[in-house]
Tab-separated table of C-alpha atoms in Angstrom:
chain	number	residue	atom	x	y	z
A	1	UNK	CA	0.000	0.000	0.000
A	2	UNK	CA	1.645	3.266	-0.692
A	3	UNK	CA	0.389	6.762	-0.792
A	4	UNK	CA	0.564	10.608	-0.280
A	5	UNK	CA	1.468	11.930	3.005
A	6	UNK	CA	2.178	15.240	4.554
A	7	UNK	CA	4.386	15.396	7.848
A	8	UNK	CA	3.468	18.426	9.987
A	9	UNK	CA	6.779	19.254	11.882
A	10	UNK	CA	10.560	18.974	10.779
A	11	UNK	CA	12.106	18.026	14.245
A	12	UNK	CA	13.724	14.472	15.000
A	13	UNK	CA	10.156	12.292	15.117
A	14	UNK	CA	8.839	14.293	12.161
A	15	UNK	CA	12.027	13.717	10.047
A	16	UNK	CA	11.733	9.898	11.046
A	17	UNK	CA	8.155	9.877	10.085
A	18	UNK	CA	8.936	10.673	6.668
A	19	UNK	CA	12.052	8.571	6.441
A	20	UNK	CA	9.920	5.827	7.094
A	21	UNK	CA	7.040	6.539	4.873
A	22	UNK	CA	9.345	6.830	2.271
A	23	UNK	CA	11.093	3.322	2.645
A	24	UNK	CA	7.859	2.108	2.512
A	25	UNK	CA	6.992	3.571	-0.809
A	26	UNK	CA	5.100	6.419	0.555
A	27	UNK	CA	5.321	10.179	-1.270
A	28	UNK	CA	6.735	12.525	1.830
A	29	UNK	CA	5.997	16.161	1.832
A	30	UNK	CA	7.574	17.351	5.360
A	31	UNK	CA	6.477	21.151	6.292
A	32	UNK	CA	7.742	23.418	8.879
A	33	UNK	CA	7.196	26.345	10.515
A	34	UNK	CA	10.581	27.997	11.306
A	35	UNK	CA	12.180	29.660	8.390
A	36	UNK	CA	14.789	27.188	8.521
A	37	UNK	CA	15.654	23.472	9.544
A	38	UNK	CA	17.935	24.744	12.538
A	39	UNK	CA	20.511	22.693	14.005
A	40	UNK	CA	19.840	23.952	17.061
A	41	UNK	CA	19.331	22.254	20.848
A	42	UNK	CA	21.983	20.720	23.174
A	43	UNK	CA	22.414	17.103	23.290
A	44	UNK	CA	20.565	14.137	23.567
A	45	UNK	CA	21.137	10.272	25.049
A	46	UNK	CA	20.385	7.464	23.097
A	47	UNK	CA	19.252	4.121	24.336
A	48	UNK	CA	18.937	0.831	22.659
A	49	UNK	CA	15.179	1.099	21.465
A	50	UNK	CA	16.020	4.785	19.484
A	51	UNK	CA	19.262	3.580	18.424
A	52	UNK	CA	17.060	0.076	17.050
A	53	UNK	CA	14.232	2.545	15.391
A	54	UNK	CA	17.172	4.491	13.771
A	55	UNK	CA	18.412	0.708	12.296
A	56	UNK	CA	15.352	0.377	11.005
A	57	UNK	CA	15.279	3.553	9.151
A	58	UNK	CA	18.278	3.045	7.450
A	59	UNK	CA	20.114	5.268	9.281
A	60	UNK	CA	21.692	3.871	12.585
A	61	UNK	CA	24.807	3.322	11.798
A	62	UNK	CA	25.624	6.900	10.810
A	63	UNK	CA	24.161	7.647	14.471
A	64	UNK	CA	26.522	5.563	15.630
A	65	UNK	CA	29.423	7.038	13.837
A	66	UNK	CA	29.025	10.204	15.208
A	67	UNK	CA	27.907	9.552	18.648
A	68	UNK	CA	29.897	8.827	21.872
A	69	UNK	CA	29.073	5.262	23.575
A	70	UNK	CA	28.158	5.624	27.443
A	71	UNK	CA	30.423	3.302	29.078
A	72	UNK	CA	30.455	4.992	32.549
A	73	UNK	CA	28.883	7.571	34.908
A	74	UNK	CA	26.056	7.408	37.175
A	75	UNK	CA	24.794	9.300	39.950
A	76	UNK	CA	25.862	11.042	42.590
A	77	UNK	CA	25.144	13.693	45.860
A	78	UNK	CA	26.290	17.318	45.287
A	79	UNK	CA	29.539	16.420	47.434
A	80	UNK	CA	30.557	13.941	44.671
A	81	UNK	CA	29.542	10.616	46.681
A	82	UNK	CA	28.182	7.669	44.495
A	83	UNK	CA	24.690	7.034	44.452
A	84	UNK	CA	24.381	4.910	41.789
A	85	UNK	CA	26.729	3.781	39.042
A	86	UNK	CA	25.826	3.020	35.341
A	87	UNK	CA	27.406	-0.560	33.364
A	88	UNK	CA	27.043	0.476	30.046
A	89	UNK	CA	29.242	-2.881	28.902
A	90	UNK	CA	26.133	-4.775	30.843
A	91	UNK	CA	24.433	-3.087	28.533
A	92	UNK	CA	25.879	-3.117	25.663
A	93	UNK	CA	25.858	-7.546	26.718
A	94	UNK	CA	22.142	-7.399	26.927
A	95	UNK	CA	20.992	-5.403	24.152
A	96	UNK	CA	23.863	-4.947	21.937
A	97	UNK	CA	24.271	-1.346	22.173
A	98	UNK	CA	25.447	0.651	25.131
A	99	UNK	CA	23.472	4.322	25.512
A	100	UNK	CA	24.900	6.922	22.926
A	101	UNK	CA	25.934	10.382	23.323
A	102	UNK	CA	25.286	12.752	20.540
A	103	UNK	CA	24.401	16.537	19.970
A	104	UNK	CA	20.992	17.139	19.001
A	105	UNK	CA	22.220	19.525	16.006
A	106	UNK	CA	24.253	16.203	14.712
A	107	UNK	CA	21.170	14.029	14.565
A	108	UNK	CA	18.678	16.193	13.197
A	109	UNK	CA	20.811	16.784	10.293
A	110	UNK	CA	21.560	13.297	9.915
A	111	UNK	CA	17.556	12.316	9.472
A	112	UNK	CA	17.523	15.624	7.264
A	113	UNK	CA	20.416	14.233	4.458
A	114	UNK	CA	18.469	10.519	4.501
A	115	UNK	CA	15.630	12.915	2.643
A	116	UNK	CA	15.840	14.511	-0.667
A	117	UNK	CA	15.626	18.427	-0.405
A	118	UNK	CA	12.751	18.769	-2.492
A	119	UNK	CA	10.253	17.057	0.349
A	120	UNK	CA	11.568	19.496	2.817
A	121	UNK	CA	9.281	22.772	2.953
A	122	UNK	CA	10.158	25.487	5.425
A	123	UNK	CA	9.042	28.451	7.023
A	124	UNK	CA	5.020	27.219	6.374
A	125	UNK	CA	2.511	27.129	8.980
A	126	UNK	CA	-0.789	24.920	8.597
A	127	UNK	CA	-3.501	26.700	10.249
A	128	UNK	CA	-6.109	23.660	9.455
A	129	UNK	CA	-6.902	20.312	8.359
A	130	UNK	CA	-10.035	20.044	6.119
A	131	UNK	CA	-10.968	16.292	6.921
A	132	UNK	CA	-14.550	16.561	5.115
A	133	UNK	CA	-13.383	14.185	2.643
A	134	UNK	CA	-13.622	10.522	4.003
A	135	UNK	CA	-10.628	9.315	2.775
A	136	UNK	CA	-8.443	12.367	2.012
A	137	UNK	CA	-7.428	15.464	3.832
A	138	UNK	CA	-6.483	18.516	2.695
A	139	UNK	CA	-3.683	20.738	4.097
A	140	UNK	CA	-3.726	24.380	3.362
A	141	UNK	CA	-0.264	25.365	2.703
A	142	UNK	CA	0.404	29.582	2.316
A	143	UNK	CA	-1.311	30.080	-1.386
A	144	UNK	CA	-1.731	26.589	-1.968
A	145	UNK	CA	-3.067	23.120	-0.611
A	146	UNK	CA	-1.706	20.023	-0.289
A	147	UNK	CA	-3.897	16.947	-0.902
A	148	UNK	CA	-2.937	13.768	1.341
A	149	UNK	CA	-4.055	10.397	2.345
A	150	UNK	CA	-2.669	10.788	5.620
A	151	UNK	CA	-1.455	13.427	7.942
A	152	UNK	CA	1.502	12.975	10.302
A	153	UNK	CA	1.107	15.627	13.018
A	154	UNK	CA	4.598	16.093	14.652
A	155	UNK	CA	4.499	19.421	15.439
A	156	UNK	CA	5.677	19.368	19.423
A	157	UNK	CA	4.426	19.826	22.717
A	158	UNK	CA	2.452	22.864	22.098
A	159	UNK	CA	1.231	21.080	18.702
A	160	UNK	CA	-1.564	23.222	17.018
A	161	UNK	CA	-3.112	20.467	15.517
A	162	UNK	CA	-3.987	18.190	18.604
A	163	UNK	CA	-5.621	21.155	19.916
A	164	UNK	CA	-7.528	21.113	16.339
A	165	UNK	CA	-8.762	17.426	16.433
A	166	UNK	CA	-8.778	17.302	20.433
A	167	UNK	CA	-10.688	20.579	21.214
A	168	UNK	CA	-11.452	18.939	24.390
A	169	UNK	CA	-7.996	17.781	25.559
A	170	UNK	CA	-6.221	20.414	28.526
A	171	UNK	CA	-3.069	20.052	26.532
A	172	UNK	CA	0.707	20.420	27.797
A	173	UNK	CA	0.986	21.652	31.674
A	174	UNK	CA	3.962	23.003	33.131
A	175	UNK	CA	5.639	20.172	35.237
A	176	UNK	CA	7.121	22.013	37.897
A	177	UNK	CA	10.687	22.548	36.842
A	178	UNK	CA	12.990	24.094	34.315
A	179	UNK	CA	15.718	23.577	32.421
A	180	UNK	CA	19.311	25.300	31.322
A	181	UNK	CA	21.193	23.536	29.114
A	182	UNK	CA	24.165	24.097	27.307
A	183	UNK	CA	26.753	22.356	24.858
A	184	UNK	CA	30.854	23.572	26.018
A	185	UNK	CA	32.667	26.081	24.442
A	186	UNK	CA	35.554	23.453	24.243
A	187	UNK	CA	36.579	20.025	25.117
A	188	UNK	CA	37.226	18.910	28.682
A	189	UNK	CA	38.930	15.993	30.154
A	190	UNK	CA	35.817	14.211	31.582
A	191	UNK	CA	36.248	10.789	34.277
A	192	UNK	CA	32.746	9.718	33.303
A	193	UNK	CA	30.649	9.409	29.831
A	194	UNK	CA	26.830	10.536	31.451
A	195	UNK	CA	26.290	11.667	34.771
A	196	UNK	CA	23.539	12.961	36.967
A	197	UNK	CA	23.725	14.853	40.371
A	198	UNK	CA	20.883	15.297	42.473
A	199	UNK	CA	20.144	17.841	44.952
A	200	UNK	CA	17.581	18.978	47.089
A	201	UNK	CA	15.149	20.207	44.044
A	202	UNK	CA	17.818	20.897	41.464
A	203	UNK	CA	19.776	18.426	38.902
A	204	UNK	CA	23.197	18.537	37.315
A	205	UNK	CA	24.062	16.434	34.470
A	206	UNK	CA	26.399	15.866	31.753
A	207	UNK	CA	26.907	13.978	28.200
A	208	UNK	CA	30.204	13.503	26.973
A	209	UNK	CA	30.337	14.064	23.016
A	210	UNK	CA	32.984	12.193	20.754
A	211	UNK	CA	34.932	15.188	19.847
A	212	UNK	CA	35.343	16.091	23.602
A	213	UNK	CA	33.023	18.633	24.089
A	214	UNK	CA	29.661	18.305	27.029
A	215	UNK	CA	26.522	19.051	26.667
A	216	UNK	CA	25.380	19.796	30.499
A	217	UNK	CA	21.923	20.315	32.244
A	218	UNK	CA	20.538	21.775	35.097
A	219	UNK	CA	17.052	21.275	36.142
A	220	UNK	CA	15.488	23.690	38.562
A	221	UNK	CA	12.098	23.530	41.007
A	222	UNK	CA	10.885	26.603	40.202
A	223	UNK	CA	7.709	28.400	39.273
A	224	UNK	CA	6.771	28.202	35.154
A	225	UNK	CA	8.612	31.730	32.899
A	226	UNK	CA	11.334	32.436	35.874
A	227	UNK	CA	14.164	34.177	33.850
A	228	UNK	CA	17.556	35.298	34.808
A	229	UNK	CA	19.153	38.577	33.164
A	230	UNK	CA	22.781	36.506	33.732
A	231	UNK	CA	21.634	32.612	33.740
A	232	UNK	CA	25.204	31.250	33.877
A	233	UNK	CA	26.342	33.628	36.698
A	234	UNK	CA	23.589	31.996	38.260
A	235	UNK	CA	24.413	28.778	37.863
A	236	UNK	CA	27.676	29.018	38.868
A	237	UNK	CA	26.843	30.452	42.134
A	238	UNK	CA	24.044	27.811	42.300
A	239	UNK	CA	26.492	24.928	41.215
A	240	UNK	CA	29.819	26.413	42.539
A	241	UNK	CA	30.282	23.993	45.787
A	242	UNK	CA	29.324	21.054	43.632
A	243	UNK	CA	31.663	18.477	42.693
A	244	UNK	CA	34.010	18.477	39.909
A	245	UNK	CA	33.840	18.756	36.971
A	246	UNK	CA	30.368	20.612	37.260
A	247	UNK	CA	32.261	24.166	38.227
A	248	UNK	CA	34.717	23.026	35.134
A	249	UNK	CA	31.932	22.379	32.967
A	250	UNK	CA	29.701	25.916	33.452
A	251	UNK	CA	33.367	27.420	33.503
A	252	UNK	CA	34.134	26.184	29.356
A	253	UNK	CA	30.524	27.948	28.673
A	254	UNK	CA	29.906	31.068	26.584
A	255	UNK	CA	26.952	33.000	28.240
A	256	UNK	CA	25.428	33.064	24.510
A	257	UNK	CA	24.969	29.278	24.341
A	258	UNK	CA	23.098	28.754	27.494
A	259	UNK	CA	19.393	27.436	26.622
A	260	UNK	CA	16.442	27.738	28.823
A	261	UNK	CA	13.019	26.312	28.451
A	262	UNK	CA	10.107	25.425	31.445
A	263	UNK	CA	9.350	21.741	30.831
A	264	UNK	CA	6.117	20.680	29.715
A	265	UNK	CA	4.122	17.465	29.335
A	266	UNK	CA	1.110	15.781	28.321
A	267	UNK	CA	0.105	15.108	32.216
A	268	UNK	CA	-3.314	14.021	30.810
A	269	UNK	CA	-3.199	11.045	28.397
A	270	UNK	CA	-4.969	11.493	24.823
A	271	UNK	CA	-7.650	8.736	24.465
A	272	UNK	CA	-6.293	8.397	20.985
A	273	UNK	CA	-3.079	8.299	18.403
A	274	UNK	CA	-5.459	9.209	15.748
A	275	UNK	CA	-8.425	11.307	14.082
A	276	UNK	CA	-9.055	10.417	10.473
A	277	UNK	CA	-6.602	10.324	8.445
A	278	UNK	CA	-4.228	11.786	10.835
A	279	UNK	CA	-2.016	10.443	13.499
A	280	UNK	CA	-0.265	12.430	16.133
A	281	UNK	CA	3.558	11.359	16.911
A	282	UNK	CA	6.252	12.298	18.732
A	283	UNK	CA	5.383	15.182	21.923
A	284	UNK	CA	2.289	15.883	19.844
A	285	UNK	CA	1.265	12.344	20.848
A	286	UNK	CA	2.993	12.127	24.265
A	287	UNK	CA	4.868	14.961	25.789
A	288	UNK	CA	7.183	13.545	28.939
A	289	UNK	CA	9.604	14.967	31.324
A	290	UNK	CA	12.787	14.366	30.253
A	291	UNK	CA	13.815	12.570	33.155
A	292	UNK	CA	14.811	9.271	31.713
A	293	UNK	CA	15.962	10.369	28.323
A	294	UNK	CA	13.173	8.868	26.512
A	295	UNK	CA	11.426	11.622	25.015
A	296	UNK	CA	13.209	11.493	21.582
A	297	UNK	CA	13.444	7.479	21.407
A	298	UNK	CA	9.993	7.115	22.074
A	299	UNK	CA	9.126	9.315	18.667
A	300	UNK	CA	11.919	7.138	16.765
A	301	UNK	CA	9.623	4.153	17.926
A	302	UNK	CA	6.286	5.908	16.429
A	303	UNK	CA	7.784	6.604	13.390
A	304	UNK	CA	9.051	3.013	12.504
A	305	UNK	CA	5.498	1.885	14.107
A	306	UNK	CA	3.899	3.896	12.062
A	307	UNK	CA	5.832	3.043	8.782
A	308	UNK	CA	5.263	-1.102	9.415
A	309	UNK	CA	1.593	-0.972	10.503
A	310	UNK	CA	1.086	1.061	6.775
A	311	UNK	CA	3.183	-1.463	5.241
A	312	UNK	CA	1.554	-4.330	6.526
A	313	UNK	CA	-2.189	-3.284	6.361
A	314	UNK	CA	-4.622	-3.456	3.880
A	315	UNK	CA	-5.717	0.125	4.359
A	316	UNK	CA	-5.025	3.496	5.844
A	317	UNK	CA	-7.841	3.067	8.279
A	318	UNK	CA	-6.630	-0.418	9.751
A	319	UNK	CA	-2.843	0.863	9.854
A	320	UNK	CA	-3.598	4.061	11.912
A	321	UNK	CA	-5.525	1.715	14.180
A	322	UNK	CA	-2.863	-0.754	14.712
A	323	UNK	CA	-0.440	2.345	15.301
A	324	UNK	CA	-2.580	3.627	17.798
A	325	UNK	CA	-2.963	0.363	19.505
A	326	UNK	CA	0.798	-0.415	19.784
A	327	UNK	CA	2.223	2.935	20.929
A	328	UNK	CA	-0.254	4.433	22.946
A	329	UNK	CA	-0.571	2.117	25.574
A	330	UNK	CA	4.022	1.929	25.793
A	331	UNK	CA	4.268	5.414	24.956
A	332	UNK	CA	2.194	6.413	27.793
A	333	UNK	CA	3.361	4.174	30.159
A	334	UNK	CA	7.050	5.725	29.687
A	335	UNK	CA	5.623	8.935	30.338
A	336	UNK	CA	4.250	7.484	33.251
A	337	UNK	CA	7.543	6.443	34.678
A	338	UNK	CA	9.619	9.473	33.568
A	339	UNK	CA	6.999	11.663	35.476
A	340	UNK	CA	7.573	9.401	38.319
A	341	UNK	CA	11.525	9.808	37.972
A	342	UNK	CA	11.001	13.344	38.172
A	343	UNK	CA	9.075	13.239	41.336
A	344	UNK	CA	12.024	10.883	42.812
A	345	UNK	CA	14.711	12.886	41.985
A	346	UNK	CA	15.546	16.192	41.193
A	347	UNK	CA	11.854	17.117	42.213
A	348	UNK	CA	12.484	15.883	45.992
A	349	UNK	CA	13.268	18.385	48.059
A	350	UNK	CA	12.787	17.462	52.119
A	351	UNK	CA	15.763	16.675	53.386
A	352	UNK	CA	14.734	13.249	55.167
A	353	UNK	CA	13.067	12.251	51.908
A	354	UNK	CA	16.212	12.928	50.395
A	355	UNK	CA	18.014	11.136	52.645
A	356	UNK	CA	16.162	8.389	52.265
A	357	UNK	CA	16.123	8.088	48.643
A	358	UNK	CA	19.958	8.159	48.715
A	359	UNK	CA	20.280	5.693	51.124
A	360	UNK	CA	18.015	3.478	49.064
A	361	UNK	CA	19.731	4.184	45.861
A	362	UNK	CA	23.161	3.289	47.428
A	363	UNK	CA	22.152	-0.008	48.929
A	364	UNK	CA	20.336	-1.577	45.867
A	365	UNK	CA	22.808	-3.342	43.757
A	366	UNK	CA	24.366	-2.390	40.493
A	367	UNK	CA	22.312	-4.643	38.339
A	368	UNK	CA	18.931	-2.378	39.390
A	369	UNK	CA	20.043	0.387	37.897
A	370	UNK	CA	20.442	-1.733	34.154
A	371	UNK	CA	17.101	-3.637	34.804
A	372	UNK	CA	15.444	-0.310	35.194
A	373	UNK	CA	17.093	0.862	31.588
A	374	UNK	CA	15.985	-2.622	30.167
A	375	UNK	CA	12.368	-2.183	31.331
A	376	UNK	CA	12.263	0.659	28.687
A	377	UNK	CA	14.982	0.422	26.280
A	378	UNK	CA	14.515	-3.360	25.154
A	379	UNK	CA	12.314	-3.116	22.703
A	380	UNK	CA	11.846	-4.564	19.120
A	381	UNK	CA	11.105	-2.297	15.920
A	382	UNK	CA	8.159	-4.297	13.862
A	383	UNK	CA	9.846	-4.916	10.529
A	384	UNK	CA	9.108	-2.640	7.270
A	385	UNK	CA	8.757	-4.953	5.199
């Protein structure tokens, strides 16, 4: 079965999306909102079930080349004391793959070059769907409109057209913290691959990158649209009694390249993947905390879902239902658990819950930390055919 689609959103799950489609056949217009296809963002982890959906599409391997395996790290208090270490060989041993390291810039452009230019369109906004048609919908593009057997809304967290075919649905809700993020200036000599610090209601963390830059992170408690006229002065005098190399890391930052963004979610589930001829992917679908790095995997794993369950149905109708079937129930169960993360870690703030925790953490054994990995990360992409 092949057909026309359009692909609402250029980021990482839309690009997928349309990767996909196209393997199976499928003709992939891709439209975007922002002028350009920015490389922009910090850096993103990997784990075995992104890095499998990226195999899938064709274009794992290249992923792989550019990214920087996570062999060890962990996490630890703000004086530097081990809470929890990471095995990424165990890892690697189970599922073949050890967590990746690579800059978010890096990837998207990646997904971009697997796509000819011409399906790219940029700096378009679609105000509407007109789904009057029962088997067609048509996308109003500036001057023009796009006709499509199916619509792939990827658009993000604050996605226009979920609001559209879910008038009903609260949408995204602040989750309580905030993020600055930032990718180093230059390359440091780093002991670990990935680590996370937790304090009381703050979060420090770090990806090592192959050419020896970090990306770092620092999650705050603090009320949604809090801005800082100097954020990294502020971080430094939040993070300055931390352990090393946090100080070093903040220290090889430019002020310019510091991101900040409030962290949203999806806190309410949808009660469906799909209206029509349209299926939501990606944070469109399922907006999560970021809190155990699954955010972008979990859109890799729509996207090859998606592509298989068109491949290996007899209509449009039957393959959106299969999609919605197979990733809404997983999907939302992730964001379950990432929410809960949140509330575990860098979200807990009294001191003899704290204490607690840490305690906890530093008495389970080593092979807890990879079995809670595995309980998200092994999983198997359906096959395209």
């Amino acid at each position: 079965m092949g057909g026309t689609a359009v692909v609402v959103g250029g980021g990482i799950g839309g690009l997928a999306a349309a990767i996909g489609l196209r393997r199976i056949g499928w003709e992939v217009r891709v439209v975007e909102r922002s002028a350009t296809l920015a490389d922009a963002g910090a850096g993103i982890s990997l784990h075995a079930n992104g890095l499998r959906a990226l195999d899938a599409l064709g274009v794992g391997a290249a992923v792989r080349a550019a990214a920087r395996p996570q062999y060890s790290g962990g996490t630890r208090t703000p004086e530097g004391r081990w809470l929890a270490r990471m095995d990424g060989t165990a890892l690697e041993r189970t599922l073949g793959t050890p967590i990746v390291g690579i800059r978010r810039a890096v990837l998207h452009r990646l997904l971009r070059t697997a796509l000819p230019a011409e399906c790219l369109h940029t700096g378009i906004t679609v105000p509407a769907l007109d789904r009057s048609a029962p088997d067609r919908v048509a996308v109003p593009v500036g001057d023009g409109v796009l006709d499509a057997d199916l619509v792939v809304a990827a658009d993000g967290v604050g996605s226009r057209l979920r609001g559209l075919l879910f008038p009903g649905h609260p949408g995204p809700v602040y989750g309580g913290s905030t993020v600055l993020r930032a990718i180093t200036a230059r390359p440091l000599q780093l002991s670990g691959d990935f680590e996370l610090t937790w304090g009381g209601g703050a979060e420090f963390g770090h990806i090592a990158f192959a050419d020896g830059r970090a990306e770092w992170h620092a999650v705050l408690t603090a009320p949604a649209g809090v801005r800082h006229p100097d954020p990294l002065g502020m971080l430094r005098r939040r993070f300055g009694a931390w352990h090393d190399p946090i100080p070093a890391l903040l220290e090889a930052t430019r002020p310019e390249d510091v991101l900040h963004h409030d962290i949203h979610e999806l806190a309410t589930p949808l009660g469906s993947f799909v209206a029509g001829r349209v299926a939501l992917l990606g944070d469109a679908a399922h907006a999560m905390t970021p809190n155990l790095g699954q955010g972008a995997c979990q859109a890799l794993e729509d996207a090859v879902t998606l592509a298989a369950a068109l491949a290996g149905e007899p209509s449009v109708g039957a393959a959106l239902a299969r999609y919605d079937a197979e990733r809404r129930p997983r999907s939302q169960a992730v964001a379950r658990a990432a929410r809960q993360a949140g509330r575990m870690g860098q979200q807990l703030s009294h001191p003899l819950a704290v204490t607690l925790r840490n305690t906890a953490l530093r008495l389970a054994p080593s092979r807890a930390t990879t079995r809670a990995i595995l309980r998200h990360a092994d999983w198997t992409p359906p096959s395209l055919g």
